[in-house]
Short mmCIF file of C-alpha atoms in Angstrom, two decimals:
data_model
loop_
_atom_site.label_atom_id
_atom_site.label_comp_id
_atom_site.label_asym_id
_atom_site.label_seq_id
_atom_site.Cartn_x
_atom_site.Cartn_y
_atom_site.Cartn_z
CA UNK S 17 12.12 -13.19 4.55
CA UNK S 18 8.39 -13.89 4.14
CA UNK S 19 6.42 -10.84 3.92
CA UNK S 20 2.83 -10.86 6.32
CA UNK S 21 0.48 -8.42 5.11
CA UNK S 22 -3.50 -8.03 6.07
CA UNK S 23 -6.27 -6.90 3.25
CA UNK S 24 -8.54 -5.23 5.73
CA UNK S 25 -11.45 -2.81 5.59
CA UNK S 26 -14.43 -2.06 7.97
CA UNK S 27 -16.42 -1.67 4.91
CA UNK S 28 -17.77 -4.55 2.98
CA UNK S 29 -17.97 -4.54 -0.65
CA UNK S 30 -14.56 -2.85 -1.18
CA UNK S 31 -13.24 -5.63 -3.25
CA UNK S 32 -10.99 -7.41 -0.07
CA UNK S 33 -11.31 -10.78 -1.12
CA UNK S 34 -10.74 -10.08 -4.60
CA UNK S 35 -7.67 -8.21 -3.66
CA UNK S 36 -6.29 -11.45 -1.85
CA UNK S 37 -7.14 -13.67 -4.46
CA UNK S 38 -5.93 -11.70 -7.48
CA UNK S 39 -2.86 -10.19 -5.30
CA UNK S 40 -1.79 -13.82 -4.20
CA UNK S 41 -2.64 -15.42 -7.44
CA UNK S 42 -0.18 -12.87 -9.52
CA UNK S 43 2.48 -13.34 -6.92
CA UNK S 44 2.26 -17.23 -7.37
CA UNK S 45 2.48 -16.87 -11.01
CA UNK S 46 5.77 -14.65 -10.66
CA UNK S 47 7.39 -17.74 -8.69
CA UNK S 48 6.40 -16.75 -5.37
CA UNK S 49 5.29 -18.82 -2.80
CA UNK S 50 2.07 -17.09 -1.36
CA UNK S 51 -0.19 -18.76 1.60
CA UNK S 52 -3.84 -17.03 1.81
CA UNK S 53 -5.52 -17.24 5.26
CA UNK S 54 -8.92 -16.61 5.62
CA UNK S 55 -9.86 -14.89 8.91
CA UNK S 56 -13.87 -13.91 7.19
CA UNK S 57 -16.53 -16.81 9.04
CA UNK S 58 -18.21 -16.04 5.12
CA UNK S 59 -15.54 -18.38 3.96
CA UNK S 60 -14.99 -16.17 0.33
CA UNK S 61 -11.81 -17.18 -0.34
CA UNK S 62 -12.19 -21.25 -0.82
CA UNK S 63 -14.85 -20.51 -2.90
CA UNK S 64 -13.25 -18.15 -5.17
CA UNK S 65 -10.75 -20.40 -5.72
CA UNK S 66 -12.70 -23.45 -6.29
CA UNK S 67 -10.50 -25.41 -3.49
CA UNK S 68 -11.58 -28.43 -1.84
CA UNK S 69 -10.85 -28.75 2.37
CA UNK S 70 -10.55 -30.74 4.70
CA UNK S 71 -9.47 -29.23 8.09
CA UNK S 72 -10.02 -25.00 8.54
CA UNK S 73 -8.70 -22.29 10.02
CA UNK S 74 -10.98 -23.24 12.68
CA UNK S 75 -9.51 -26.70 13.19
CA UNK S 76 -6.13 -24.93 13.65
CA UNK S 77 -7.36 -22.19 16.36
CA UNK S 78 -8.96 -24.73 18.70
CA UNK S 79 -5.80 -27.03 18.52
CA UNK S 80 -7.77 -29.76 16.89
CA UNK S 81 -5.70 -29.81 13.66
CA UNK S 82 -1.42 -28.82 12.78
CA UNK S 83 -1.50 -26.06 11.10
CA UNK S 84 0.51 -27.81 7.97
CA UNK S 85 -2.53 -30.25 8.21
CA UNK S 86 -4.96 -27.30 7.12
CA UNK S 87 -2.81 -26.19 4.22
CA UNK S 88 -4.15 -27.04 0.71
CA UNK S 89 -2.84 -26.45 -2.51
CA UNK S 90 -5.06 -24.08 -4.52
CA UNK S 91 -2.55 -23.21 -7.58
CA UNK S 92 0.78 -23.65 -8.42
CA UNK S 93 2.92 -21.53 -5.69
CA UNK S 94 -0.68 -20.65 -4.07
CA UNK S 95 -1.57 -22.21 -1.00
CA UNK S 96 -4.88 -22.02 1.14
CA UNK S 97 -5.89 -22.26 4.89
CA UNK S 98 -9.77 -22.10 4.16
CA UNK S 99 -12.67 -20.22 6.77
CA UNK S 100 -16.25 -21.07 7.19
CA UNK S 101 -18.77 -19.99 9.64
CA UNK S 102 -17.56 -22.11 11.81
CA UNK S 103 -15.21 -19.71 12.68
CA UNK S 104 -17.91 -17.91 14.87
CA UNK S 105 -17.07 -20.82 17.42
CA UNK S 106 -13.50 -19.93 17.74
CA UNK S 107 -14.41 -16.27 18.21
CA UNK S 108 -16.74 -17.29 21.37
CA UNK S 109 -13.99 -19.71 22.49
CA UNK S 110 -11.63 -16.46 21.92
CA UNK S 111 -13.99 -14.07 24.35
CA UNK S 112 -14.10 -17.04 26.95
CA UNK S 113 -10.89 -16.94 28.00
CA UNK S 114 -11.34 -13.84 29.65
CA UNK S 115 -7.78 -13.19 28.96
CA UNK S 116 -7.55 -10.50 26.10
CA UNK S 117 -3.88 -10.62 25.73
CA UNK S 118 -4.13 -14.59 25.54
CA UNK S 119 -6.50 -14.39 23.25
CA UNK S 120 -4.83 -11.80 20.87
CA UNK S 121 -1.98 -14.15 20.64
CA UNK S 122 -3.99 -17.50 19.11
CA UNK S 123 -3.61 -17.16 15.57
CA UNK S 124 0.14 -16.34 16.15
CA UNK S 125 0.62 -18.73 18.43
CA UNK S 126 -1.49 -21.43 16.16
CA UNK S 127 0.22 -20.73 12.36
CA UNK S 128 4.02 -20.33 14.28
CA UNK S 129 7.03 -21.34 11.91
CA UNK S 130 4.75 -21.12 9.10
CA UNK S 131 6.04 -18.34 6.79
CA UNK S 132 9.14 -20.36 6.88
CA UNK S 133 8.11 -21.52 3.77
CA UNK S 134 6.57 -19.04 2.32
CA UNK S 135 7.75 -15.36 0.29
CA UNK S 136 4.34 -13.84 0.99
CA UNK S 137 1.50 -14.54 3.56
CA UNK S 138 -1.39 -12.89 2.89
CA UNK S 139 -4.53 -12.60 5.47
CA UNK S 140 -8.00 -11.87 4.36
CA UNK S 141 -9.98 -10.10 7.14
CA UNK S 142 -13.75 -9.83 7.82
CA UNK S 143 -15.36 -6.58 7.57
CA UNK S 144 -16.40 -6.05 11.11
CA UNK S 145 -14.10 -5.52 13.93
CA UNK S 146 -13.64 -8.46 16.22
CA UNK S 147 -11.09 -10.28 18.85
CA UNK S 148 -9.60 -12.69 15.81
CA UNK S 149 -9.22 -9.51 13.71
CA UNK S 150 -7.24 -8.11 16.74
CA UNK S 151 -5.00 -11.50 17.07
CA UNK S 152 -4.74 -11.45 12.73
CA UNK S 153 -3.23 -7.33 13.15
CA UNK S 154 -0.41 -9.39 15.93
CA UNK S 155 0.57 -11.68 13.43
CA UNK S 156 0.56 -9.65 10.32
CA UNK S 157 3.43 -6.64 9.53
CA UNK S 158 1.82 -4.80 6.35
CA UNK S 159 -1.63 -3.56 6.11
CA UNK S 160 -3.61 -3.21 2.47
CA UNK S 161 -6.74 -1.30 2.66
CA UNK S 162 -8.73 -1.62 -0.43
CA UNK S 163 -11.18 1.43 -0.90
CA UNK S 164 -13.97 1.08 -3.16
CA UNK S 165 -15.17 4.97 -4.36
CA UNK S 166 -17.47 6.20 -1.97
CA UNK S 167 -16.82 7.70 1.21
CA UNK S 168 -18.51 5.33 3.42
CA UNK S 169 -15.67 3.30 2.20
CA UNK S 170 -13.06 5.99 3.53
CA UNK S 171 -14.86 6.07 7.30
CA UNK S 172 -14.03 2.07 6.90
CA UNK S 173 -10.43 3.59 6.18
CA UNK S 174 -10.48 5.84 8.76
CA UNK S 175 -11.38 3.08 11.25
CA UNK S 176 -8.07 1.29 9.93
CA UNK S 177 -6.02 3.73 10.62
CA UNK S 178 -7.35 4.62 14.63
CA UNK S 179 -6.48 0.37 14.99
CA UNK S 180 -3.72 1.02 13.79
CA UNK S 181 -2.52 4.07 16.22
CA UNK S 182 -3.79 1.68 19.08
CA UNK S 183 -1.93 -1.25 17.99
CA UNK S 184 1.31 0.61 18.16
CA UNK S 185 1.05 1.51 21.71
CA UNK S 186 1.34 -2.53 22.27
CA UNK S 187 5.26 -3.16 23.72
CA UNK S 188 6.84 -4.75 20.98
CA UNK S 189 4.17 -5.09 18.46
CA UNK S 190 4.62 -3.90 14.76
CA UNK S 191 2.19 -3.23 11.72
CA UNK S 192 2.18 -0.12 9.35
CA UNK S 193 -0.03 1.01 6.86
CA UNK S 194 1.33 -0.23 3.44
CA UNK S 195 -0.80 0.32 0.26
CA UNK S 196 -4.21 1.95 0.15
CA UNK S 197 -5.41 0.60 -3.36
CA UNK S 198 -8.63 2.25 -4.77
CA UNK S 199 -10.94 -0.24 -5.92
CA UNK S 200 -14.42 -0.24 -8.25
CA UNK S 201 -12.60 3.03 -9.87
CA UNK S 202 -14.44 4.48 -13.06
CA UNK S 203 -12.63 7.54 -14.48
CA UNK S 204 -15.71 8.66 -15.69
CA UNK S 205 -17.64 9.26 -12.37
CA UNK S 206 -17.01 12.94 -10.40
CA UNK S 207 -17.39 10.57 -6.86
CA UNK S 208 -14.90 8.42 -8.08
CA UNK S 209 -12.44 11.09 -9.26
CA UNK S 210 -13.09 13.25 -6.07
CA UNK S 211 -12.24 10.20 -3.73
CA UNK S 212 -9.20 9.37 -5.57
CA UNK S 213 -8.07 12.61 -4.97
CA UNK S 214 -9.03 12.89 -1.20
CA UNK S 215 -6.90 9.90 -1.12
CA UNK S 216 -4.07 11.32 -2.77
CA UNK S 217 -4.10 14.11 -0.68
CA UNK S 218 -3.88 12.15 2.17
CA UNK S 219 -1.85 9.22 1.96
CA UNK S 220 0.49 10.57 -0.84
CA UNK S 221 2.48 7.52 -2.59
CA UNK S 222 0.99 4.91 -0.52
CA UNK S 223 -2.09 5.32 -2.90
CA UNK S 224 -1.57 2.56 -5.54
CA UNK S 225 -2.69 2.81 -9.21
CA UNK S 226 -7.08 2.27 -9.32
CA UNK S 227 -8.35 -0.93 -9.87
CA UNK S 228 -10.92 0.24 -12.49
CA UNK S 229 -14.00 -1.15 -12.23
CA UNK S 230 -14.90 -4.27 -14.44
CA UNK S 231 -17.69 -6.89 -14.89
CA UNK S 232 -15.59 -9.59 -15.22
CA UNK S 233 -14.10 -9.25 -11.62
CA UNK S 234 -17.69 -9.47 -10.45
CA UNK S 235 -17.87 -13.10 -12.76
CA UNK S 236 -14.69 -14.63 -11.97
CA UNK S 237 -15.43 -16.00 -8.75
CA UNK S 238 -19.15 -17.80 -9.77
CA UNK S 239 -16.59 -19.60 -12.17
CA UNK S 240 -14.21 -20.27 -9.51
CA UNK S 241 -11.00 -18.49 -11.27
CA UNK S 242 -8.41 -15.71 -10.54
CA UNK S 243 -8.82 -12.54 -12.81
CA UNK S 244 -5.84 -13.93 -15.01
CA UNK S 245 -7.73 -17.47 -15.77
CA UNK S 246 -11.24 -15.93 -16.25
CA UNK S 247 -10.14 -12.65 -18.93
CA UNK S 248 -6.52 -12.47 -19.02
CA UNK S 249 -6.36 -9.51 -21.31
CA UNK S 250 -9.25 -7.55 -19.39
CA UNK S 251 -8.36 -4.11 -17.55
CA UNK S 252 -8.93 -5.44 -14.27
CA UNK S 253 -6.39 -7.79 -15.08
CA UNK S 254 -3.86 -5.39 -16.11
CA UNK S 255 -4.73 -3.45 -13.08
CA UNK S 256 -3.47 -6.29 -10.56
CA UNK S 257 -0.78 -7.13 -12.69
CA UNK S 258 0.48 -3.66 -12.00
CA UNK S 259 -0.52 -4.05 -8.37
CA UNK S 260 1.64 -7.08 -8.03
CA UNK S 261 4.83 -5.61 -9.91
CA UNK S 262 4.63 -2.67 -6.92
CA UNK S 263 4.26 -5.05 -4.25
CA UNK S 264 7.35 -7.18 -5.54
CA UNK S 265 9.37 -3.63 -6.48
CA UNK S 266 8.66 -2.67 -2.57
CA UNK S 267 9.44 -6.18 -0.86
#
């Protein structure tokens, strides 16, 4: 059964798309087959990856495009439906319906029978709340929050969780809080030690192992490569190696 889980924060800089990229790229490379949706208008993801497009997520939402027809092939077992700020349009389209329940169910409705072929679908939100980000948390099952150390971060986190409370008054509707994984992590900084901890405290095991902060996260994507094809033997690449053997252990 295909696994749908959301990378959201309503903090940027927290290390989202990297998350996706680096979480979906390790998966691939254990045999899974992973899809990566881009719900962010800043269209991160595409470039990260270095993947050439044709039709977007946008094409898909206003019915101009089958989804299948948006799906590229970024690696081996890692597939792509690519954003760009054209994605703004869909969210006016989205607003104009003046039906909010309608409108929450267009990305569902748009990408059904999808994760038929796929062992992990993974959805890379934008920052800032909006009416796709509501119809992305009715599609997706498992929520990631990646928090970078500082507690800005944690009101993002904090955010997260009061969506999620609301979400689970919908009839029906399903989505729980799966991993929060600590992000930008340096052992060496009190902050950083103090908001692991406040973490810990709170969320118990679903705290995943730091991703320690390295430079060569921040270079891979100007170079267009996953953390394993840019510095294979760096700590940030042990640290989502780890990150991927827990989310195979839990699925």
């Amino acid at each position: 059964m295909c696994r749908r889980i959301g990378v959201l924060n309503y903090k940027g800089g927290t290390g989202k798309t990297t998350t996706v990229v680096n979480l979906g790229a390790g998966l691939a490379m254990r045999g899974a087959r992973v899809l990566c949706i881009d719900l962010d208008a800043q269209g991160n993801l595409a470039m990260c990856l270095g993947a050439q497009y044709k039709y977007s997520l946008t094409h898909v939402l206003l019915g101009q495009v089958d989804v299948q027809e948006s799906i590229v092939q970024a690696r081996e077992n890692l597939d792509l439906i690519a954003s760009d700020e054209s994605l703004i349009q869909v969210e006016g389209e989205m607003w104009r319906t003046n039906d909010q329940w309608r409108a929450r169910q267009l990305l569902p409705g748009r990408v059904r029978g999808v994760d038929e072929q796929y062992d992990y679908i993974l959805l890379d939100f934008s920052p800032s709340a909006s009416i796709l980000s509501e119809s992305g948390l009715q599609y997706v099952r498992e929520l990631i929050v990646p928090v970078s150390m500082s507690y800005l971060s944690m009101i993002g986190t904090r955010q997260v969780i009061t969506t999620l409370k609301n979400i689970g008054r919908v009839p029906g509707h399903r989505v729980r809080l799966y991993l929060i994984v600590p992000t930008l992590y340096s052992a060496r900084q009190r902050q950083d030690r103090e908001v692991l901890g406040i973490l810990q405290r709170h969320f118990g095991d679903r705290v995943a192992e730091p991703i320690r902060k390295n430079v060569k996260l921040t270079e891979a994507p100007s170079h267009h490569k996953t953390i394993f094809e840019y510095s294979s033997r760096s700590n940030a690449a042990a640290d989502y190696r780890r990150l991927v053997k827990r989310v195979l252990r839990d699925g």
